């Protein structure tokens, strides 16, 4: 039995749209997290949210650099 496995062609035509969507989703997550901080009294939880949002901001910077490469 012979297998004829062929790789799928590399289609990057919609990469810019996908990256832009990821930037938008991550920005929304930052805003939701900041809103949720108003309802917590836990300093530990507040610090965790701030740390996660910082990582999200760094991701957005990476996405923006990748978006520039795509356009």
XYZ file of N, CA and C in Angstrom:
213
model
N 0.844 -1.174 0.000
C 0.000 0.000 0.000
C 0.890 1.238 0.000
N 0.787 2.006 -1.035
C 1.614 3.206 -1.173
C 0.853 4.413 -0.642
N 1.550 5.206 0.120
C 0.967 6.440 0.645
C 1.418 7.606 -0.219
N 0.493 8.463 -0.513
C 0.815 9.632 -1.323
C 0.551 10.884 -0.489
N 1.308 11.039 0.567
C 1.144 12.200 1.443
C 1.854 13.403 0.850
N 1.085 14.417 0.559
C 1.633 15.649 0.023
C 1.379 16.764 1.031
N 2.374 17.595 1.286
C 2.136 18.715 2.200
C 1.175 19.715 1.575
N 0.411 20.353 2.437
C -0.493 21.385 1.949
C 0.338 22.584 1.510
N -0.097 23.264 0.475
C 0.661 24.454 0.043
C 0.636 25.528 1.125
N 1.704 26.275 1.191
C 1.839 27.322 2.190
C 1.082 28.566 1.722
N -0.120 28.750 2.268
C -0.964 29.871 1.862
C -0.927 30.935 2.950
N -0.220 31.994 2.690
C -0.084 33.080 3.661
C -0.868 34.317 3.237
N -1.807 34.146 2.354
C -2.514 35.296 1.802
C -3.364 36.022 2.840
N -3.780 35.319 3.887
C -4.625 35.971 4.893
C -3.921 36.152 6.238
N -2.598 36.042 6.248
C -1.850 36.199 7.501
C -2.064 37.562 8.139
N -2.051 38.619 7.343
C -2.199 39.972 7.886
C -3.552 40.108 8.587
N -4.595 39.545 7.992
C -5.921 39.605 8.609
C -5.947 38.832 9.922
N -5.325 37.674 9.945
C -5.295 36.852 11.165
C -4.518 37.558 12.278
N -3.413 38.160 11.925
C -2.601 38.871 12.916
C -3.379 40.061 13.466
N -4.045 40.796 12.580
C -4.842 41.949 13.021
C -5.944 41.494 13.967
N -6.544 40.358 13.675
C -7.590 39.804 14.538
C -7.022 39.429 15.908
N -5.822 38.847 15.921
C -5.193 38.479 17.195
C -4.876 39.730 18.019
N -4.435 40.794 17.361
C -4.153 42.052 18.060
C -5.433 42.576 18.699
N -6.523 42.565 17.940
C -7.808 43.058 18.450
C -8.290 42.218 19.630
N -8.203 40.891 19.505
C -8.641 40.007 20.590
C -7.819 40.216 21.854
N -6.514 40.370 21.696
C -5.632 40.565 22.845
C -5.901 41.912 23.506
N -6.155 42.937 22.711
C -6.491 44.258 23.255
C -7.788 44.181 24.061
N -8.778 43.463 23.544
C -10.036 43.299 24.269
C -9.818 42.551 25.586
N -8.958 41.540 25.571
C -8.667 40.794 26.796
C -7.999 41.682 27.844
N -7.132 42.579 27.411
C -6.498 43.514 28.337
C -7.561 44.402 28.985
N -8.465 44.923 28.163
C -9.502 45.807 28.686
C -10.418 45.074 29.671
N -10.793 43.848 29.344
C -11.656 43.068 30.239
C -10.951 42.778 31.563
N -9.667 42.470 31.488
C -8.908 42.182 32.706
C -8.797 43.423 33.581
N -8.576 44.582 32.946
C -8.484 45.820 33.717
C -9.821 46.154 34.373
N -10.913 45.878 33.676
C -12.236 46.090 34.277
C -12.455 45.153 35.459
N -11.994 43.919 35.346
C -12.195 42.957 36.433
C -11.368 43.313 37.669
N -10.263 44.054 37.468
C -9.440 44.454 38.612
C -10.212 45.362 39.565
N -11.189 46.070 39.057
C -11.975 46.972 39.897
C -12.809 46.204 40.920
N -13.055 44.927 40.652
C -13.938 44.142 41.510
C -13.192 43.181 42.420
N -11.884 43.305 42.516
C -11.127 42.422 43.401
C -10.457 43.222 44.514
N -10.441 42.627 45.667
C -9.748 43.242 46.803
C -8.404 42.576 47.050
N -8.144 41.493 46.346
C -6.928 40.718 46.549
C -5.748 41.366 45.825
N -4.750 41.733 46.579
C -3.548 42.329 45.990
C -2.828 41.308 45.114
N -2.846 40.047 45.540
C -2.195 38.995 44.759
C -2.872 38.840 43.393
N -4.186 38.845 43.381
C -4.913 38.727 42.127
C -4.661 39.939 41.231
N -4.595 41.104 41.831
C -4.315 42.332 41.094
C -2.938 42.251 40.414
N -1.954 41.766 41.145
C -0.606 41.635 40.595
C -0.564 40.609 39.461
N -1.327 39.528 39.612
C -1.371 38.511 38.561
C -1.988 39.079 37.284
N -3.041 39.841 37.442
C -3.697 40.456 36.277
C -2.750 41.443 35.608
N -2.068 42.258 36.392
C -1.128 43.227 35.825
C 0.015 42.529 35.093
N 0.513 41.430 35.666
C 1.601 40.686 35.023
C 1.123 40.069 33.708
N -0.082 39.523 33.723
C -0.614 38.916 32.510
C -0.851 39.977 31.433
N -1.359 41.128 31.827
C -1.573 42.204 30.862
C -0.253 42.695 30.280
N 0.791 42.699 31.084
C 2.106 43.097 30.572
C 2.567 42.108 29.505
N 2.365 40.820 29.759
C 2.731 39.813 28.759
C 1.881 39.987 27.494
N 0.618 40.331 27.685
C -0.255 40.573 26.525
C 0.237 41.767 25.712
N 0.669 42.821 26.386
C 1.192 43.998 25.665
C 2.442 43.634 24.871
N 3.283 42.798 25.458
C 4.479 42.347 24.750
C 4.095 41.517 23.525
N 3.058 40.709 23.659
C 2.581 39.917 22.528
C 2.064 40.823 21.421
N 1.354 41.862 21.806
C 0.836 42.802 20.812
C 1.985 43.445 20.049
N 3.054 43.803 20.750
C 4.226 44.381 20.077
C 4.806 43.400 19.065
N 4.865 42.129 19.453
C 5.373 41.104 18.534
C 4.444 40.937 17.341
N 3.131 40.936 17.601
C 2.164 40.832 16.517
C 2.305 41.998 15.551
N 2.500 43.195 16.076
C 2.626 44.381 15.228
C 3.886 44.296 14.364
N 4.972 43.806 14.933
C 6.196 43.643 14.146
C 5.977 42.594 13.053
N 5.288 41.531 13.388
C 5.002 40.488 12.398
C 4.066 41.028 11.310
N 3.121 41.849 11.710
C 2.185 42.448 10.758
C 2.940 43.341 9.761
N 3.920 44.074 10.242
C 4.723 44.919 9.348
C 5.493 44.056 8.343
N 5.955 42.884 8.786
C 6.654 41.983 7.882
C 5.734 41.438 6.798
N 4.461 41.267 7.157
C 3.498 40.705 6.221
C 2.985 41.707 5.212
N 3.049 42.997 5.565
C 2.494 44.005 4.651
C 3.582 44.750 3.914
